[in-house]
Coordinates of C-alpha atoms and ligand atoms in Angstrom, one line a residue:
X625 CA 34.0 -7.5 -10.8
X626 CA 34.8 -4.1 -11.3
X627 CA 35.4 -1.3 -8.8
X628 CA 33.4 1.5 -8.4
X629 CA 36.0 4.0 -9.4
X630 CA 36.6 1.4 -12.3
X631 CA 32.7 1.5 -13.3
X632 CA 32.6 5.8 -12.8
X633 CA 36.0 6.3 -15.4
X634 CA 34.7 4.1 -17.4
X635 CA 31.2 5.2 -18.0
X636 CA 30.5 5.4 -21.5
X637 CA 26.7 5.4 -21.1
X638 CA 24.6 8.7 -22.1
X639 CA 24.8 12.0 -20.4
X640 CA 23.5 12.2 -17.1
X641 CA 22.8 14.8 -14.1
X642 CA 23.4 14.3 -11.0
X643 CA 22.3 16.3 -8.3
X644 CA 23.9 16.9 -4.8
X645 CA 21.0 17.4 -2.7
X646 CA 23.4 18.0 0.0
X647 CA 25.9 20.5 0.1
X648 CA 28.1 18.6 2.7
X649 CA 28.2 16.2 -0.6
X650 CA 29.2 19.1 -2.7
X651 CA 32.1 19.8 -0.3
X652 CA 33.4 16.4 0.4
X653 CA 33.3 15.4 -3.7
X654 CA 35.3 17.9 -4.3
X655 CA 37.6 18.3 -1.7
X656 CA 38.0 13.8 -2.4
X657 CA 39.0 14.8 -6.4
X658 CA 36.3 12.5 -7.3
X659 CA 35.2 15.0 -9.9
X660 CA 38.7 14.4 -11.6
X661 CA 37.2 10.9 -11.6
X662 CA 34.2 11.5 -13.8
X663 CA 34.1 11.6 -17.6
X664 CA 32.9 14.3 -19.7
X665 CA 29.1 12.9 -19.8
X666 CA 28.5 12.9 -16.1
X667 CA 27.5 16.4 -14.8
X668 CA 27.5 16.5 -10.9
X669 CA 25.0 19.9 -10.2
X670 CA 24.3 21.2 -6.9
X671 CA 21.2 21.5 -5.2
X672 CA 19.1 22.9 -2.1
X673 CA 20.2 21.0 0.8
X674 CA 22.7 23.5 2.7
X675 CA 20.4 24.9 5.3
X676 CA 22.1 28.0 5.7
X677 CA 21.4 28.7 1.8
X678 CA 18.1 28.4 1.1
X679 CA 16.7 30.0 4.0
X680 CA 15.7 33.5 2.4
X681 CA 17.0 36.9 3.0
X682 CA 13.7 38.1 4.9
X683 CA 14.7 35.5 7.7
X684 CA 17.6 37.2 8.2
X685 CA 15.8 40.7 8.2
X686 CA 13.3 39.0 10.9
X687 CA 15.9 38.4 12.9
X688 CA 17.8 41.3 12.6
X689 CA 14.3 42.9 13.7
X690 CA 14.3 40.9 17.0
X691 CA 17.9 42.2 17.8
X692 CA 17.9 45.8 17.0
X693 CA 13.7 46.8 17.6
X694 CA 13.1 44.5 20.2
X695 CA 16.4 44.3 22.2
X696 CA 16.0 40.4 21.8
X697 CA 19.5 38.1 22.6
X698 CA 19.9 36.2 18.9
X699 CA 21.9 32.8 19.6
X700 CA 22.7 31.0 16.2
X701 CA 24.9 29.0 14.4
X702 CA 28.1 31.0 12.9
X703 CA 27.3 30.7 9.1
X704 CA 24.1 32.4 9.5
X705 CA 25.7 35.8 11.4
X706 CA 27.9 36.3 7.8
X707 CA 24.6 35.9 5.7
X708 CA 23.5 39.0 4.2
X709 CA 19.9 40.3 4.7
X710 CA 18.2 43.3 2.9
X711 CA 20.4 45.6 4.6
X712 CA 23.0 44.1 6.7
X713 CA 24.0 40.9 7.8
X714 CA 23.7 39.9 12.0
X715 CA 27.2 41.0 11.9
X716 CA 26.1 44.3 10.9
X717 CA 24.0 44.4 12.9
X718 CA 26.3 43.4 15.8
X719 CA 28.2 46.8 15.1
X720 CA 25.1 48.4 15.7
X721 CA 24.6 47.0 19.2
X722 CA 22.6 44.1 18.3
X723 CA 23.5 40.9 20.7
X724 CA 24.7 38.0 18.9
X725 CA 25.6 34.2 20.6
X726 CA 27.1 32.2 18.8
X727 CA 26.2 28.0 19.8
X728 CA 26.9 25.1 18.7
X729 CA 23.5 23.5 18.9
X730 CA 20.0 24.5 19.9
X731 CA 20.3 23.1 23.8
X732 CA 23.3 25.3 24.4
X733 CA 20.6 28.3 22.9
X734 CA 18.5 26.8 26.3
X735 CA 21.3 27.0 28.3
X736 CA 22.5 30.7 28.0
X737 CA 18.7 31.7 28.4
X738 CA 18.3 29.6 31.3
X739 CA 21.8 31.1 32.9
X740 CA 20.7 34.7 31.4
X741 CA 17.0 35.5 32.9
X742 CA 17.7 38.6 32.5
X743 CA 17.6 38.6 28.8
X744 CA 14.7 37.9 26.1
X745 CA 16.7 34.7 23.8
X746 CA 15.7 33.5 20.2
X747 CA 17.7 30.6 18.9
X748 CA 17.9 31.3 15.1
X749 CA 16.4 27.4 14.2
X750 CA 17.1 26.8 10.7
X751 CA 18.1 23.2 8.7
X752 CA 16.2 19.8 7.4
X753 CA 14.3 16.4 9.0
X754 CA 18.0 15.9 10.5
X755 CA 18.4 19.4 12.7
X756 CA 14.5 19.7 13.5
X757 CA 14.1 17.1 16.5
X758 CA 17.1 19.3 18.3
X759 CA 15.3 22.9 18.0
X760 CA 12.4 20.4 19.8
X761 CA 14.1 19.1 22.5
X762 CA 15.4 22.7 23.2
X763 CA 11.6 23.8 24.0
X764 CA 10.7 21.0 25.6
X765 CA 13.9 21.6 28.1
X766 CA 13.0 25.1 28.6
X767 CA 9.7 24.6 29.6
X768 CA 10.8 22.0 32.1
X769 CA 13.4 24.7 33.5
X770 CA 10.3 26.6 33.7
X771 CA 11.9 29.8 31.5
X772 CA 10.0 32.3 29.8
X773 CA 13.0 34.2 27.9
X774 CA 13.7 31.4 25.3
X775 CA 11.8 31.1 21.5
X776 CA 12.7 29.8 18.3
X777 CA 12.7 31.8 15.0
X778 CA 11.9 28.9 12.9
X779 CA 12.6 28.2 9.2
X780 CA 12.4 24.3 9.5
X781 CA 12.3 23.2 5.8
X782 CA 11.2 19.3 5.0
X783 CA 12.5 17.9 1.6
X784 CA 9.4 16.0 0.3
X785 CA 8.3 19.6 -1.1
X786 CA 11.8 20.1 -2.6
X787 CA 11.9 16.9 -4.8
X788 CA 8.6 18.2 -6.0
X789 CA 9.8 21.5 -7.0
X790 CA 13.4 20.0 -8.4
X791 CA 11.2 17.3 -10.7
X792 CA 13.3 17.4 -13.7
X793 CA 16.0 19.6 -12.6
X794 CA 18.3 16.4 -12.6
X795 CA 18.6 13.0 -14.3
X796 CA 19.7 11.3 -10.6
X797 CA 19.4 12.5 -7.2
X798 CA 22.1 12.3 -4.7
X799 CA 19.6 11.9 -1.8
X800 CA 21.1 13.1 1.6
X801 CA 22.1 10.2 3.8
X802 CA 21.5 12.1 7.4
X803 CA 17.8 13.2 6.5
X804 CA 17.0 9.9 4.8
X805 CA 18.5 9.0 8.4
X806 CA 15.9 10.3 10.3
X807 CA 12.7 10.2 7.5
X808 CA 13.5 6.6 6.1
X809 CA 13.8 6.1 2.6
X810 CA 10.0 5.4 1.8
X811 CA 9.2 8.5 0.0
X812 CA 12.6 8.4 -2.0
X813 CA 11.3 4.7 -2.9
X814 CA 7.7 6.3 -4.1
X815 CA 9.1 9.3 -6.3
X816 CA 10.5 6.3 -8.7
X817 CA 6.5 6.2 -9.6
X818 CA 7.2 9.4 -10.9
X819 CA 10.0 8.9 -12.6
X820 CA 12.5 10.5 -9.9
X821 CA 15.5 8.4 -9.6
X822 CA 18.2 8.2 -6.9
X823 CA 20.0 6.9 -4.8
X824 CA 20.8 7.8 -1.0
X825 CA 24.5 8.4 0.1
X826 CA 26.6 8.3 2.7
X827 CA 29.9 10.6 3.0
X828 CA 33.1 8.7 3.3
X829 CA 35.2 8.3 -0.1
X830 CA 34.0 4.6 -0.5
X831 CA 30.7 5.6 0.4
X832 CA 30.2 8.7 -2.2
X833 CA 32.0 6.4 -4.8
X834 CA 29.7 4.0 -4.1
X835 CA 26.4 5.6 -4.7
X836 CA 28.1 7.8 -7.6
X837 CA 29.0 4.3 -9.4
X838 CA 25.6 2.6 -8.5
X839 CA 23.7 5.6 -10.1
X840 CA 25.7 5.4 -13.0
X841 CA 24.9 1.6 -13.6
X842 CA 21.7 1.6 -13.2
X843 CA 21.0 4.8 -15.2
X844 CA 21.9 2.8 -18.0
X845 CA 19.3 0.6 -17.5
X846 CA 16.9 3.4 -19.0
X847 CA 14.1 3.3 -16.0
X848 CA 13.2 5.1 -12.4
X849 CA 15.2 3.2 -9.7
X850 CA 16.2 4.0 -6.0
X851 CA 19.1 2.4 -4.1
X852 CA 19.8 2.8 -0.5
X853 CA 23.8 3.1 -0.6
X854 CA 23.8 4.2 3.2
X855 CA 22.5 1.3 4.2
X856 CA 24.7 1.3 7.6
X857 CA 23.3 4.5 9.0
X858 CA 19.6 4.7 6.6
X859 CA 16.9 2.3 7.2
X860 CA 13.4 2.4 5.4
X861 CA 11.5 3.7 7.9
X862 CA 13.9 6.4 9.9
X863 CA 14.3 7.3 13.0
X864 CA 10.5 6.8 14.8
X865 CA 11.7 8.9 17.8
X866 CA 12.7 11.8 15.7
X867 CA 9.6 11.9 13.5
X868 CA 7.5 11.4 17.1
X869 CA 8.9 14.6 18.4
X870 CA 8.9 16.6 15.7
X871 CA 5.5 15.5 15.0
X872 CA 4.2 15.8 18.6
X873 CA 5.6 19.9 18.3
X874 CA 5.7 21.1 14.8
X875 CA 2.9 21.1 12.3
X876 CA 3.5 22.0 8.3
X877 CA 2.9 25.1 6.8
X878 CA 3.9 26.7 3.7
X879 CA 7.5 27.9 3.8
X880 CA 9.4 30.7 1.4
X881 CA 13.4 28.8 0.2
X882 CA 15.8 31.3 -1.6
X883 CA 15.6 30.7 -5.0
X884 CA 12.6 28.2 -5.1
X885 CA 9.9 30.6 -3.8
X886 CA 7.2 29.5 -1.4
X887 CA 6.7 25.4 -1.7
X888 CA 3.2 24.4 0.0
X889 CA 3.6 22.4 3.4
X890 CA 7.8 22.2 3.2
X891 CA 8.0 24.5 6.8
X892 CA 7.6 23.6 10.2
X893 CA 5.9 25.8 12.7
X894 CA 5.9 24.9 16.4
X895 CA 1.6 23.6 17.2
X896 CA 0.0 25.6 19.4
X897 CA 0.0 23.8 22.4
X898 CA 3.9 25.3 21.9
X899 CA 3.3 28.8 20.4
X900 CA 4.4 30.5 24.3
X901 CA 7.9 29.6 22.3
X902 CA 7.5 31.1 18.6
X903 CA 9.5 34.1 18.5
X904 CA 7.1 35.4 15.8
X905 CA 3.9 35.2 17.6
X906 CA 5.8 36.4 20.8
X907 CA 7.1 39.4 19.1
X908 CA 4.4 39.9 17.0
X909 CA 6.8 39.5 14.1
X910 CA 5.1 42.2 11.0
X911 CA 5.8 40.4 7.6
X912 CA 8.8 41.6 6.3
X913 CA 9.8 41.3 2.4
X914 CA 13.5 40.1 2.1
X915 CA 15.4 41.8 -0.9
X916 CA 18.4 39.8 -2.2
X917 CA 20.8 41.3 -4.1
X918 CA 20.0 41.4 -7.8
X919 CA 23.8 40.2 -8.6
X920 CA 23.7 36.7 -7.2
X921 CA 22.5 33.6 -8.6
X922 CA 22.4 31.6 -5.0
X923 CA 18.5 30.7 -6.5
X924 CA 19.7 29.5 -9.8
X925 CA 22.9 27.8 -7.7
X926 CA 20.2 26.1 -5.5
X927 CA 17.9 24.4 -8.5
X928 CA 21.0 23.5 -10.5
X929 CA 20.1 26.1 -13.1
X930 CA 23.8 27.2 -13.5
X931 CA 27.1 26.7 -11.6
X932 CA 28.9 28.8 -9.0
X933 CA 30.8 29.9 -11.8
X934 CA 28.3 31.6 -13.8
X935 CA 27.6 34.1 -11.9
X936 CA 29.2 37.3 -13.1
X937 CA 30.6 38.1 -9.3
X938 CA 31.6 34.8 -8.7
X939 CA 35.4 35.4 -6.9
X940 CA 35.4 38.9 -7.8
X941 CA 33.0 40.9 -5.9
X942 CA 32.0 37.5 -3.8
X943 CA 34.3 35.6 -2.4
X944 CA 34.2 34.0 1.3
X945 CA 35.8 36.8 2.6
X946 CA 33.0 39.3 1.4
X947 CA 30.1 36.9 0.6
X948 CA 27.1 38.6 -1.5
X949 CA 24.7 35.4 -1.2
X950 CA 24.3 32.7 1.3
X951 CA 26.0 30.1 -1.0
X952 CA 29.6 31.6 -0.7
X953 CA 29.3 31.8 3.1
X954 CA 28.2 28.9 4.2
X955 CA 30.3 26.1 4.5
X956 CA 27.9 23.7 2.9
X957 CA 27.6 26.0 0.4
X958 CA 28.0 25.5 -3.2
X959 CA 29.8 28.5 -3.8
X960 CA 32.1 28.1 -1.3
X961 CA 32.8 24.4 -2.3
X962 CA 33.8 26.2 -5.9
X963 CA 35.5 28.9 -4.7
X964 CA 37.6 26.4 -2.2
X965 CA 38.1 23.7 -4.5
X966 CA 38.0 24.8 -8.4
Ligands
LIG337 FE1 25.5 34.5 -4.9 FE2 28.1 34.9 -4.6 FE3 27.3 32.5 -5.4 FE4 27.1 34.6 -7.0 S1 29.0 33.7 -6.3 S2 25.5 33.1 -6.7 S3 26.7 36.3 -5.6 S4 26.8 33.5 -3.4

């Protein structure tokens, strides 16, 4: 029998894209040389799934709002503070006397709101199915301490919506292995009735190898398939207690992703039994129209319409060091991954 890295050298089959829904995928295939691996006819693209880069400029401009017209305490994960908005990034910002926390997750957010009543505190609650249940619990532990100084800025995204928009974009999905985690792998199993193929995998060498090879073989079989290649962490119907939450706090609602535009029902709002903790209701949040800056290709990057590469500032005027679009900051992001790696 052969080996997977046997059967991905080897392929001699027709050419075929493969999408990395996830950029933590992106990163670890490069920085494991498995793209040395691949021959000429297998195209690896990236895709949407870094959190930090497809949440759209104007969330960064809300939030920048909260800090400097409202006085409001922002506590977020580091990537975002780097992200430019229409004007400045939160770091900007920060030289301007805006108060920026960084935390490591949304309950530590709770925690220096709880331990700071003195301050008004919005967690910045960005990410997929996987990061969603904590931005929950986070509420639900701040109204059992019985605070009023803690809300969320929410740009919860689901993927459902994304496969949707990416129909065609790519011959094979790499499906994410920690949201398939928590949302099962039915829906991934009832795209093959439209023709979406993919398979869902994990992030170890052997793992990635694995589902690279298994998409490769079955490719050549010339019809829609899915394969669970995670099967250790992914079952078929996902985590019941993280849906339960999230479905007990959030509702859907139509949500705007850098480069894809606004995709119907792919954001989660907090219900309104919950809406004392919406930092946009609570601030009464004006809409604000994000700009990006007309020299990046982060949308393109994000719907596998051209590489990192392409874009004409690519390690020039945008490198990690002096980032132009979310996708060279983050570190899920495609960009990055290039500019680290290539
Ligand atoms: Fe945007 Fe920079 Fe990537 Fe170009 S290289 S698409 S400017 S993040």
């Amino acid at each position: 029998m052969k080996t997977a890295r046997e059967i991905i050298e080897n392929y001699d089959g027709p050419d075929v894209r493969i999408m990395e829904v996830c950029g933590t995928h992106t990163h670890e295939i490069f920085r494991l040389g498995i793209r040395k691996l691949l021959p000429k006819q297998v195209e690896l693209i990236s895709g949407p799934g870094c959190p930090v880069c497809v949440t759209p400029v104007s969330f960064i401009d809300e939030a920048i709002y909260l800090a400097l017209e409202k006085g409001v305490t922002i506590c977020t994960f580091g990537d975002l503070v780097r992200v430019p908005g229409s004007q400045m990034s939160l770091a900007g910002a920060r030289e301007k006397g805006a108060k920026i926390h960084i935390v490591y997750s949304p309950a530590d957010a709770e925690k220096y709101a709880k331990d700071h009543p003195e301050e008004q505190v919005t967690f910045l609650s960005v990410g997929f199915e996987t990061t969603t249940p904590a931005g929950c619990l986070s509420v639900k532990q701040a109204k059992e301490d019985g605070i009023s100084n803690y809300s969320l800025l929410v740009a919860n995204k689901t993927m459902p919506g994304a496969y949707e928009a990416l129909k065609g974009s790519a011959d094979v999905f790499l499906y994410p292995g920690h949201v398939n985690a928590i949302t099962g792998t039915r829906l991934c199993e009832a795209l093959t009735e439209e023709g979406v193929s993919g398979v869902v995998a994990g992030f170890t060498a052997k793992e990635l190898m694995t589902a690279l090879a298994v998409a490769l073989v079955k490719f050549q079989e010339g019809k829609p398939f899915f394969v669970n290649c995670y099967p250790r962490v992914v079952t078929q119907d996902g985590s019941r207690e993280a849906q339960l939450l999230v479905d007990e706090m959030m509702e859907a609602c139509d949500c705007e992703w850098r480069g894809l535009g606004v995709i119907p029902k792919s954001g989660m709002k907090l219900r309104q039994e919950w809406q004392e903790f919406d930092a946009r209701l609570k601030y009464q949040m004006p809409k604000i129209e994000g700009k990006p800056n007309p020299a990046c290709r982060c949308g393109d990057v994000l719907q596998g319409k051209c590489k990192p590469s392409d874009c004409k500032v690519f390690g020039k005027g945008c490198t990690p060091q002096h980032p132009i679009g979310a996708c060279m900051v983050s570190g899920e992001g495609a960009c990055s991954a290039y500019y680290q790696y290539s």
